[in-house]
């Protein structure tokens, strides 16, 4: 696999021309953004290509090893983490008072994309670390912030998020880990599974953020609290004290992301419980997690863009090199590179168009995360918050589901060599498969979209975003450029199907909830396809105007316009299919009894 080259030009386009980074740079505290933007992108691209990418394949092959509770990461990971921290990448969005750079969330779009494209096995560490920093920053005490955040930013320590237990995955109401008061601290017992970087050798200490129940806490989601449980207790002077009673019992053997350890952690095996410290108020742990989840789910959506783009880069290079079959055009006598064949072109265009749409949508959403946090006008903050809440399950669900399909398409471009590990595309295909599962499965994202985001406010947020999309569809549909007009009209049609599907779900939710939720995943995908089309229509209009003005990068913009046209005919057109699944097919989903699923396996004798 050739070296990773970050798509810096398209990132700049999505940042500047779609997401309006200038607007974000006008928010209080973010005034330096534009001064550093180009260098952040260039340096991140160089770091991803120079430091992380070379460890991607070796990390996958070598994997992690567990011995007597200690975990070793693949060769080079420890040094890479130090370089990553020293270069200031951990602290990119963290306020300067904790040693961070205090840059806006919008810059997480391109930087996260680069880390994950180059090496998702590595990048998962900083991603979870960021979650731990945010949790402490959001609800930790002053003392907790001072004690933990600077060390998590400097890379001396790393953080984890410990939610999942054997009986509590999607359903965190079933969390059973216990926390018992012990003076000014707590004693934690229980088992957490699937904890990313739960144990490793890359830092001196690990700060676990753990969900557990206090004695007498209410059942369900309202009785879960959040605790800091350090691997080594931190003394008052900041030095490391005793080893805490949290032990890595094993690591998982996985389909992909082999370079990062996925750990089972036992708390309090020795009998007294691991020492923990309450974060925020009792019984509000899950609520805190949900506030943070926007950022974490956004990040996993970006992992989808990253892996799809990396796979696309490889597929394109292979398609230009692999000589096979003559061109269809008359008179062609010798075999040509497969990139000449229309079907290979179709596969490459599908990847390129969907990736650009996803990137546009993700960066626009990231800009709203910044407006929601920092805009001086409360009304504007609220509008952006509502937009973000609606879009997060879409960015997470649609970008990850699409990425799985796009990595499969990229592998198909390689033919048989795609199935062989040495080309590297097989690793992409294995690595990408997790992203529709962790940070909430696609089913859970869709449940959130329909239940909490669509039905709870009677469609108010969806209607408001719909109006914005309608405006773009109308303007593009009336544009003088024929391609922009075509994309605008396609967006208008797709939007009408989305509105119909939303209304259908709203109506049916008043009666049969099973039926209303039966196609929540197709509904989520419908949202993704249309919202991606919204960004592609905007992109097409911008491109046409640049071309008309003889912009020096007209070739880039011509490609953008053609890519938007492809998106309209090949991706936006999926909207009609999704709508039919919802409106015509939801009733079919629950038709069989549990027993009827088994009837095709009965032997003749049993019938
Ligand atoms: C490699 C890896 C890394 C991970 N890292 C972490 C980590 O760092 N920290 C952490 O706490 N956890 C982590 N996890 C756990 C991960 O978040 C869970 O696996 C995930 O949330 C799904 O839970 P589950 O595996 O129990 O699946 P289940 O909840 O059992 O779901 C099984 C299936 O049922 C569906 N389903 C479940 N409930 C519903 C419902 N109500 N409606 C519709 N469909 C439903 C799901 O969509 C899924 O298809 C990790 C997991 C893996 C594999």
XYZ file of C-alpha atoms and ligand atoms in Angstrom:
660
model
C 0.000 0.000 0.000
C 1.430 3.395 -0.935
C 2.040 6.132 1.619
C -0.980 8.071 2.893
C -1.541 11.446 1.269
C -4.091 13.592 3.081
C -6.775 15.161 0.866
C -5.742 18.636 1.996
C -7.331 20.521 -0.889
C -10.744 19.010 -0.342
C -10.425 19.524 3.408
C -9.731 23.211 2.766
C -12.773 23.379 0.506
C -15.042 21.762 3.093
C -13.657 23.952 5.871
C -13.642 27.284 4.104
C -16.360 27.090 1.490
C -18.916 24.727 3.056
C -18.459 24.988 6.830
C -17.458 28.669 6.857
C -14.425 28.457 9.118
C -14.172 32.269 8.975
C -17.419 32.460 10.957
C -16.032 30.094 13.590
C -12.858 32.198 13.779
C -15.038 35.191 14.699
C -16.286 33.442 17.858
C -14.793 34.597 21.161
C -11.575 32.757 21.966
C -11.097 31.365 18.448
C -9.590 34.489 16.864
C -6.296 32.723 16.007
C -7.950 29.963 13.999
C -7.336 31.364 10.522
C -3.707 32.228 11.302
C -2.918 28.631 12.141
C -5.338 26.793 9.871
C -2.997 26.096 6.946
C -0.067 25.088 9.129
C -2.269 22.830 11.292
C -3.471 21.019 8.191
C -0.042 20.761 6.576
C 1.674 19.609 9.754
C -1.073 17.140 10.626
C -0.856 15.695 7.106
C 2.917 15.336 7.456
C 2.603 13.755 10.921
C -0.059 11.301 9.759
C 1.976 10.305 6.721
C 5.409 10.344 8.356
C 4.796 8.927 11.826
C 1.435 7.118 11.977
C 1.070 5.602 8.520
C 4.336 3.593 8.667
C 3.052 1.900 11.855
C -0.340 0.977 10.424
C 0.512 -2.327 8.793
C 3.129 -3.420 11.310
C 0.720 -2.576 14.147
C -1.980 -4.721 12.582
C 0.360 -7.659 12.010
C 2.029 -7.524 15.389
C -1.060 -6.661 17.453
C -0.998 -6.277 21.238
C 0.162 -8.834 23.751
C -1.104 -9.544 27.262
C 1.033 -11.082 30.005
C 0.116 -11.211 33.683
C -2.152 -8.183 33.458
C 0.335 -6.068 31.500
C -0.278 -5.144 27.870
C 2.364 -4.341 25.255
C 1.388 -2.297 22.239
C 3.044 -2.886 18.843
C 6.613 -1.699 18.242
C 6.842 2.046 17.730
C 3.485 2.952 19.293
C 4.947 4.218 22.550
C 7.388 6.522 20.740
C 4.690 7.672 18.321
C 2.401 8.584 21.226
C 5.145 10.695 22.759
C 5.755 12.473 19.466
C 1.999 12.981 19.054
C 1.766 14.547 22.503
C 4.947 16.626 22.139
C 3.646 18.058 18.865
C 0.591 19.290 20.783
C -1.988 17.200 18.920
C -3.659 15.820 22.057
C -4.375 19.321 23.275
C -5.695 20.738 20.007
C -9.221 21.479 21.316
C -8.263 21.704 25.012
C -8.185 25.165 26.671
C -4.741 26.748 27.053
C -5.048 26.775 30.869
C -4.589 22.983 30.806
C -1.720 23.083 28.314
C -3.875 22.747 25.202
C -4.051 24.873 22.058
C -7.665 25.979 22.571
C -8.589 25.573 18.902
C -12.182 25.035 17.736
C -13.927 21.676 17.209
C -14.089 22.325 13.485
C -10.369 21.552 13.260
C -11.064 18.126 14.717
C -12.770 17.273 11.402
C -9.592 17.263 9.271
C -7.113 16.299 11.997
C -9.118 13.313 13.249
C -9.617 12.283 9.660
C -5.873 12.277 9.068
C -4.973 10.332 12.249
C -7.600 7.699 11.553
C -6.881 7.372 7.850
C -3.207 6.853 8.596
C -3.654 4.498 11.539
C -6.996 3.934 13.265
C -5.389 1.469 15.662
C -3.282 4.290 17.057
C -5.893 7.025 16.697
C -8.407 5.260 18.921
C -6.170 6.004 21.915
C -6.264 9.810 21.588
C -9.971 9.627 20.707
C -10.912 7.986 24.002
C -8.406 10.139 25.854
C -10.216 13.194 24.492
C -13.479 11.782 25.868
C -11.952 11.475 29.326
C -10.557 15.031 29.173
C -13.958 16.386 28.161
C -15.749 14.505 30.928
C -13.444 15.945 33.579
C -13.507 19.413 32.030
C -17.287 19.353 31.840
C -18.208 18.182 35.316
C -15.043 17.576 37.317
C -14.186 19.652 40.387
C -11.552 22.383 40.140
C -9.106 20.098 41.911
C -9.834 17.165 39.551
C -9.348 19.378 36.507
C -5.989 20.639 37.768
C -4.826 17.205 38.806
C -5.762 15.164 35.748
C -6.263 17.261 32.613
C -2.733 18.698 32.160
C -1.252 15.196 32.426
C -3.778 13.785 29.973
C -2.925 16.605 27.555
C 0.837 16.240 27.902
C 0.653 12.525 27.132
C 2.159 11.505 30.485
C -1.136 9.739 31.222
C -3.992 8.481 29.051
C -7.718 8.220 29.710
C -10.374 5.584 29.031
C -14.151 5.455 28.942
C -15.477 2.461 30.882
C -19.183 2.011 30.237
C -19.743 -1.477 28.818
C -20.281 -4.580 30.982
C -21.148 -8.118 29.851
C -24.880 -7.533 30.420
C -24.850 -3.784 29.622
C -23.931 -2.828 26.054
C -26.476 -0.725 24.175
C -28.594 -0.833 27.322
C -26.523 0.989 29.919
C -29.484 0.951 32.305
C -28.170 -2.509 33.186
C -24.803 -1.304 34.512
C -24.005 -3.236 37.721
C -20.543 -2.001 38.780
C -20.817 -0.733 42.353
C -19.319 2.229 44.201
C -19.365 2.373 47.991
C -18.419 5.573 49.901
C -15.151 5.345 51.865
C -14.439 8.714 53.484
C -13.939 11.295 50.733
C -13.470 8.608 48.081
C -15.312 5.521 46.853
C -14.545 1.831 46.465
C -15.411 0.445 43.036
C -16.105 -3.208 42.231
C -17.233 -4.842 39.014
C -16.130 -5.812 35.516
C -15.953 -3.648 32.425
C -15.456 -5.213 29.009
C -14.269 -4.010 25.593
C -12.324 -1.074 27.072
C -10.164 0.547 24.415
C -6.579 1.120 25.637
C -7.786 -0.055 29.075
C -4.222 -1.228 29.723
C -1.055 -0.489 27.735
C 2.583 0.556 27.941
C 2.410 3.975 26.247
C 2.045 6.165 29.352
C 2.876 6.188 33.081
C -0.697 6.171 34.297
C -4.206 5.432 33.005
C -7.196 7.444 34.200
C -10.356 5.366 33.860
C -13.711 7.150 33.701
C -16.065 4.527 35.083
C -19.858 4.262 35.323
C -21.027 2.613 38.560
C -23.957 2.597 40.993
C -23.981 3.989 44.525
C -25.749 2.073 47.310
C -29.502 2.647 47.137
C -29.271 4.366 43.741
C -32.458 4.177 41.644
C -32.712 1.339 39.135
C -32.080 2.087 35.464
C -30.375 5.054 33.857
C -31.116 7.501 36.668
C -29.001 5.621 39.207
C -25.617 5.645 37.487
C -22.721 7.823 38.645
C -19.379 8.685 37.073
C -16.032 8.013 38.787
C -12.372 8.626 38.136
C -10.402 5.459 38.851
C -6.635 5.922 38.242
C -4.414 2.914 37.551
C -1.909 4.463 39.982
C -3.343 6.641 42.743
C -2.161 10.224 42.317
C -0.637 11.737 45.478
C -1.438 15.311 46.562
C 1.911 16.511 45.195
C 1.062 15.005 41.799
C 3.454 12.064 42.100
C 2.228 8.521 41.506
C 1.362 6.442 44.555
C 0.020 2.921 45.057
C -1.163 0.661 42.260
C -4.969 0.708 42.349
C -6.975 -2.503 42.329
C -7.914 -2.412 38.648
C -6.572 -5.338 36.662
C -6.608 -6.147 32.966
C -7.848 -9.735 32.944
C -7.485 -10.230 29.186
C -7.490 -8.581 25.777
C -9.776 -9.509 22.888
C -8.774 -11.244 19.638
C -10.496 -9.103 17.062
C -11.451 -8.866 13.398
C -9.584 -5.582 12.989
C -8.013 -2.616 14.798
C -5.516 -5.130 16.129
C -3.015 -2.471 17.068
C -5.116 -1.281 19.969
C -5.902 -3.364 23.010
C -9.566 -4.013 23.834
C -9.502 -4.934 27.503
C -11.532 -6.662 30.171
C -10.945 -4.714 33.377
C -11.711 -6.107 36.828
C -12.173 -3.546 39.573
C -11.750 -4.480 43.223
C -10.754 -8.139 42.796
C -8.674 -8.045 45.990
C -11.767 -7.400 48.094
C -11.731 -3.768 49.218
C -12.656 -2.200 45.904
C -10.611 0.035 43.625
C -10.208 3.615 44.828
C -12.416 5.988 42.852
C -13.476 9.626 42.978
C -16.971 10.847 42.155
C -17.159 13.189 39.149
C -19.984 15.726 39.335
C -23.150 14.824 41.219
C -24.318 11.342 42.206
C -26.695 9.550 39.784
C -26.000 11.904 36.895
C -23.235 9.861 35.253
C -25.162 8.768 32.206
C -26.501 12.257 31.643
C -22.892 13.547 31.612
C -21.893 10.800 29.212
C -24.683 11.791 26.853
C -23.513 15.414 26.789
C -20.052 14.215 25.800
C -21.340 11.639 23.403
C -22.009 14.263 20.732
C -18.276 14.808 20.366
C -17.412 11.104 20.601
C -20.063 10.072 18.066
C -18.955 12.867 15.764
C -15.395 11.530 15.993
C -16.461 8.015 15.052
C -18.400 9.429 12.086
C -15.131 11.071 11.017
C -13.393 7.693 11.365
C -15.766 6.541 8.624
C -14.702 9.357 6.305
C -11.065 8.642 7.126
C -11.140 4.922 6.403
C -13.267 5.324 3.287
C -10.868 7.982 1.967
C -7.764 5.912 2.702
C -9.312 2.926 0.933
C -10.285 5.156 -2.004
C -6.739 6.502 -2.304
C -5.408 2.930 -2.534
C -8.098 1.799 -4.975
C -7.411 4.744 -7.274
C -3.678 4.066 -7.297
C -4.230 0.383 -7.999
C -6.727 1.159 -10.774
C -4.140 3.307 -12.520
C -1.475 0.574 -12.314
C -3.340 -2.658 -12.954
C -3.404 -3.474 -16.667
C -6.317 -5.675 -17.605
C -8.761 -5.824 -20.512
C -9.030 -3.625 -23.563
C -10.849 -0.334 -23.595
C -14.424 -0.598 -24.922
C -13.785 2.072 -27.512
C -13.496 0.743 -31.079
C -9.985 0.036 -32.345
C -8.500 -0.518 -28.912
C -5.976 -3.357 -29.242
C -3.892 -3.581 -26.106
C -4.894 -4.093 -22.462
C -5.285 -0.836 -20.549
C -5.167 0.169 -16.877
C -8.484 -0.842 -15.288
C -9.211 2.811 -14.475
C -10.291 3.074 -18.140
C -13.211 0.664 -17.652
C -16.591 2.273 -16.965
C -17.466 -0.048 -14.095
C -14.190 0.684 -12.302
C -14.826 4.385 -12.915
C -18.280 3.984 -11.393
C -16.808 2.394 -8.272
C -14.218 5.162 -7.927
C -16.795 7.903 -8.474
C -19.115 6.356 -5.877
C -16.296 6.490 -3.353
C -15.177 10.004 -4.244
C -18.691 11.479 -4.321
C -19.878 9.900 -1.077
C -16.667 10.797 0.773
C -16.907 14.452 -0.287
C -20.568 14.611 0.756
C -19.784 13.042 4.135
C -16.840 15.378 4.665
C -18.986 18.412 3.877
C -21.726 17.322 6.259
C -19.302 16.453 9.057
C -17.451 19.777 8.899
C -20.693 21.775 8.752
C -21.813 19.877 11.861
C -18.464 20.535 13.569
C -18.833 24.265 12.907
C -22.228 24.109 14.604
C -20.640 22.410 17.617
C -18.488 25.556 17.931
C -21.390 27.986 17.417
C -23.481 26.041 19.936
C -20.693 26.363 22.515
C -19.379 29.890 21.910
C -21.778 32.173 20.014
C -22.592 35.251 22.125
C -26.306 35.186 21.174
C -28.247 32.543 23.091
C -30.794 32.158 20.305
C -28.054 31.329 17.802
C -26.465 28.921 20.283
C -29.792 27.132 20.695
C -30.369 26.855 16.943
C -26.969 25.312 16.420
C -27.438 22.991 19.383
C -30.684 21.695 17.881
C -28.941 21.208 14.517
C -26.039 19.340 16.121
C -28.356 17.066 18.096
C -30.232 16.133 14.961
C -27.113 15.655 12.862
C -24.883 13.708 15.256
C -26.701 10.368 14.849
C -26.754 11.014 11.099
C -23.023 11.793 10.906
C -22.226 8.776 13.080
C -24.689 6.347 11.518
C -24.580 7.337 7.866
C -20.831 7.992 7.589
C -19.921 4.717 9.280
C -22.426 2.557 7.385
C -21.374 4.174 4.102
C -17.706 3.699 4.997
C -18.175 -0.056 5.448
C -19.722 -0.243 1.982
C -17.150 2.066 0.420
C -14.224 0.067 1.818
C -15.849 -3.004 0.317
C -16.140 -1.169 -3.016
C -12.476 -0.136 -2.786
C -11.505 -3.761 -2.167
C -13.542 -4.784 -5.218
C -11.423 -2.468 -7.373
C -8.421 -4.624 -6.445
C -10.089 -7.821 -7.666
C -8.441 -10.930 -6.172
C -5.531 -8.935 -4.820
C -8.017 -7.114 -2.594
C -8.573 -10.342 -0.720
C -4.848 -10.791 -0.129
C -3.436 -9.150 2.972
C -0.255 -7.792 1.389
C -2.101 -5.088 -0.588
C -3.272 -3.525 2.691
C -6.843 -2.975 1.510
C -7.895 -6.129 3.362
C -6.812 -4.449 6.612
C -8.937 -1.400 5.806
C -11.896 -3.693 5.225
C -11.361 -5.427 8.575
C -10.615 -2.233 10.501
C -13.658 -0.344 9.253
C -16.132 -2.953 10.446
C -16.093 -1.857 14.096
C -17.158 1.725 13.507
C -20.852 0.968 13.006
C -20.784 -0.788 16.393
C -18.900 1.183 19.044
C -20.100 4.525 20.432
C -23.621 3.179 19.861
C -24.556 0.823 17.019
C -26.322 2.134 13.929
C -29.556 0.743 15.362
C -29.045 2.845 18.487
C -28.214 5.976 16.434
C -31.424 5.449 14.476
C -33.403 4.973 17.687
C -31.967 8.271 18.923
C -32.764 10.034 15.635
C -36.371 8.874 15.491
C -37.205 8.754 19.195
C -35.324 11.685 20.678
C -34.660 13.934 17.710
C -37.713 13.540 15.465
C -40.666 12.559 17.640
C -39.805 14.300 20.892
C -40.009 17.848 19.503
C -42.747 16.893 16.995
C -40.309 17.314 14.128
C -39.422 20.948 14.916
C -35.627 20.577 14.491
C -36.060 18.387 11.401
C -38.431 20.950 9.861
C -36.018 23.795 10.503
C -33.109 21.933 8.823
C -35.507 20.883 6.051
C -36.243 24.563 5.345
C -32.546 25.327 4.923
C -32.160 22.390 2.543
C -35.269 23.497 0.628
C -33.755 26.959 0.163
C -30.604 25.449 -1.373
C -32.639 23.053 -3.549
C -34.756 25.942 -4.833
C -31.835 28.241 -5.578
C -29.778 25.512 -7.227
C -32.832 24.245 -9.122
C -33.190 27.710 -10.681
C -29.470 28.127 -11.430
C -28.252 29.039 -14.900
C -25.609 26.286 -14.865
C -27.234 23.078 -16.143
C -25.363 20.787 -13.731
C -26.153 22.873 -10.663
C -29.788 22.952 -11.792
C -29.818 19.166 -12.131
C -28.294 18.648 -8.680
C -30.730 21.174 -7.168
C -33.716 19.415 -8.708
C -32.482 16.036 -7.504
C -32.082 17.471 -4.001
C -35.625 18.900 -4.150
C -37.061 15.485 -5.067
C -35.031 13.669 -2.408
C -36.123 16.221 0.184
C -39.764 15.603 -0.669
C -39.229 11.886 0.032
C -37.581 12.715 3.353
C -40.517 14.919 4.361
C -42.962 12.181 3.403
C -41.020 9.593 5.407
C -40.841 11.897 8.470
C -44.570 12.523 8.335
C -45.295 8.836 7.930
C -43.201 7.989 10.994
C -44.819 10.812 12.983
C -48.312 9.554 12.136
C -47.529 5.912 12.852
C -45.805 6.665 16.134
C -49.205 7.613 17.500
C -50.396 4.047 16.930
C -48.027 1.134 16.384
C -44.543 1.927 17.735
C -43.030 -1.281 16.338
C -44.137 -0.199 12.875
C -42.950 3.377 13.384
C -39.453 2.250 14.410
C -39.183 -0.734 12.039
C -37.296 1.276 9.420
C -35.481 3.749 11.617
C -32.126 2.717 10.075
C -33.330 3.319 6.483
C -34.718 6.623 7.813
C -31.309 7.542 9.235
C -29.687 6.651 5.931
C -32.292 8.692 4.089
C -31.307 11.658 6.234
C -27.632 11.076 5.456
C -28.170 10.776 1.721
C -30.259 13.976 1.618
C -28.090 16.024 3.997
C -25.017 14.906 2.035
C -26.860 16.007 -1.127
C -27.509 19.371 0.484
C -23.751 19.865 0.866
C -23.045 18.593 -2.647
C -25.603 21.028 -4.117
C -23.928 23.866 -2.226
C -20.559 22.628 -3.472
C -21.827 22.455 -7.054
C -23.104 26.028 -6.922
C -19.817 27.320 -5.494
C -17.861 25.361 -8.114
C -19.949 26.668 -11.009
C -19.428 30.226 -9.835
C -15.666 29.725 -9.530
C -15.492 28.202 -13.002
C -17.548 31.083 -14.430
C -15.098 33.513 -12.832
C -12.125 31.687 -14.434
C -10.699 30.733 -11.056
C -7.090 29.572 -11.224
C -8.199 26.201 -9.776
C -10.968 25.686 -12.317
C -9.959 22.066 -12.808
C -10.533 21.318 -9.121
C -13.941 22.996 -9.316
C -14.873 21.227 -12.560
C -14.141 17.921 -10.830
C -16.273 19.054 -7.889
C -19.182 19.875 -10.188
C -18.965 16.546 -12.013
C -18.725 14.728 -8.694
C -21.850 16.503 -7.432
C -23.680 15.455 -10.590
C -22.645 11.841 -9.995
C -23.817 12.103 -6.374
C -27.207 13.354 -7.558
C -27.811 10.443 -9.908
C -26.139 7.617 -7.966
C -26.550 8.493 -4.290
C -29.377 11.016 -3.896
C -31.474 8.650 -5.979
C -31.294 6.147 -3.079
C -33.673 8.456 -1.203
C -36.681 7.125 -3.109
C -35.753 3.529 -2.220
C -35.305 4.351 1.460
C -38.657 6.115 1.516
C -40.386 3.101 -0.031
C -38.818 0.824 2.565
C -40.243 3.059 5.284
C -43.663 3.930 3.922
C -44.479 0.689 2.112
C -42.304 -1.832 3.945
C -42.386 -1.008 7.650
C -45.488 -3.128 8.152
C -43.676 -6.179 6.747
C -40.859 -6.129 9.294
C -42.722 -7.615 12.256
C -44.925 -10.065 10.346
C -43.250 -13.336 11.392
C -43.613 -14.876 14.827
C -40.334 -15.851 16.535
C -41.098 -19.493 15.704
C -41.675 -18.762 12.019
C -38.030 -17.724 11.637
C -37.102 -21.347 12.392
C -39.553 -23.184 10.161
C -37.135 -23.403 7.223
C -34.786 -25.463 9.382
C -37.259 -28.183 10.334
C -36.412 -31.644 9.023
C -38.874 -33.484 6.835
C -39.443 -35.954 9.665
C -40.476 -33.208 12.055
C -43.003 -31.624 9.655
C -13.363 -3.028 19.569
C -14.344 -2.460 20.558
C -13.984 -1.343 21.315
C -14.868 -0.839 22.274
N -14.465 0.186 23.092
C -15.237 0.523 24.154
C -14.762 1.422 25.163
O -13.642 1.955 25.067
N -15.545 1.675 26.234
C -16.768 1.094 26.378
O -17.427 1.349 27.379
N -17.259 0.242 25.440
C -16.519 -0.060 24.340
N -16.992 -0.951 23.410
C -18.328 -1.504 23.559
C -19.308 -0.996 22.500
O -19.637 0.350 22.756
C -20.521 -1.935 22.491
O -20.082 -3.162 21.924
C -21.682 -1.366 21.712
O -22.237 -0.256 22.368
C -22.785 -2.404 21.483
O -23.108 -3.089 22.663
P -23.140 -4.692 22.655
O -21.875 -5.159 22.065
O -23.498 -5.165 23.996
O -24.285 -5.069 21.629
P -25.836 -5.234 22.010
O -26.284 -4.079 22.809
O -26.043 -6.596 22.556
O -26.512 -5.138 20.567
C -26.633 -6.264 19.678
C -27.523 -5.850 18.500
O -28.817 -5.484 18.982
C -29.170 -4.184 18.566
N -29.926 -3.528 19.629
C -29.674 -3.540 20.947
N -30.602 -2.834 21.611
C -31.453 -2.349 20.691
C -32.624 -1.545 20.739
N -33.102 -1.086 21.883
N -33.242 -1.247 19.567
C -32.771 -1.684 18.385
N -31.671 -2.462 18.275
C -31.024 -2.782 19.413
C -27.847 -3.472 18.284
O -28.015 -2.424 17.347
C -26.992 -4.613 17.749
O -27.235 -4.781 16.377
C -16.144 -1.433 22.423
C -16.505 -2.532 21.633
C -15.622 -3.059 20.731
C -16.022 -4.290 19.947
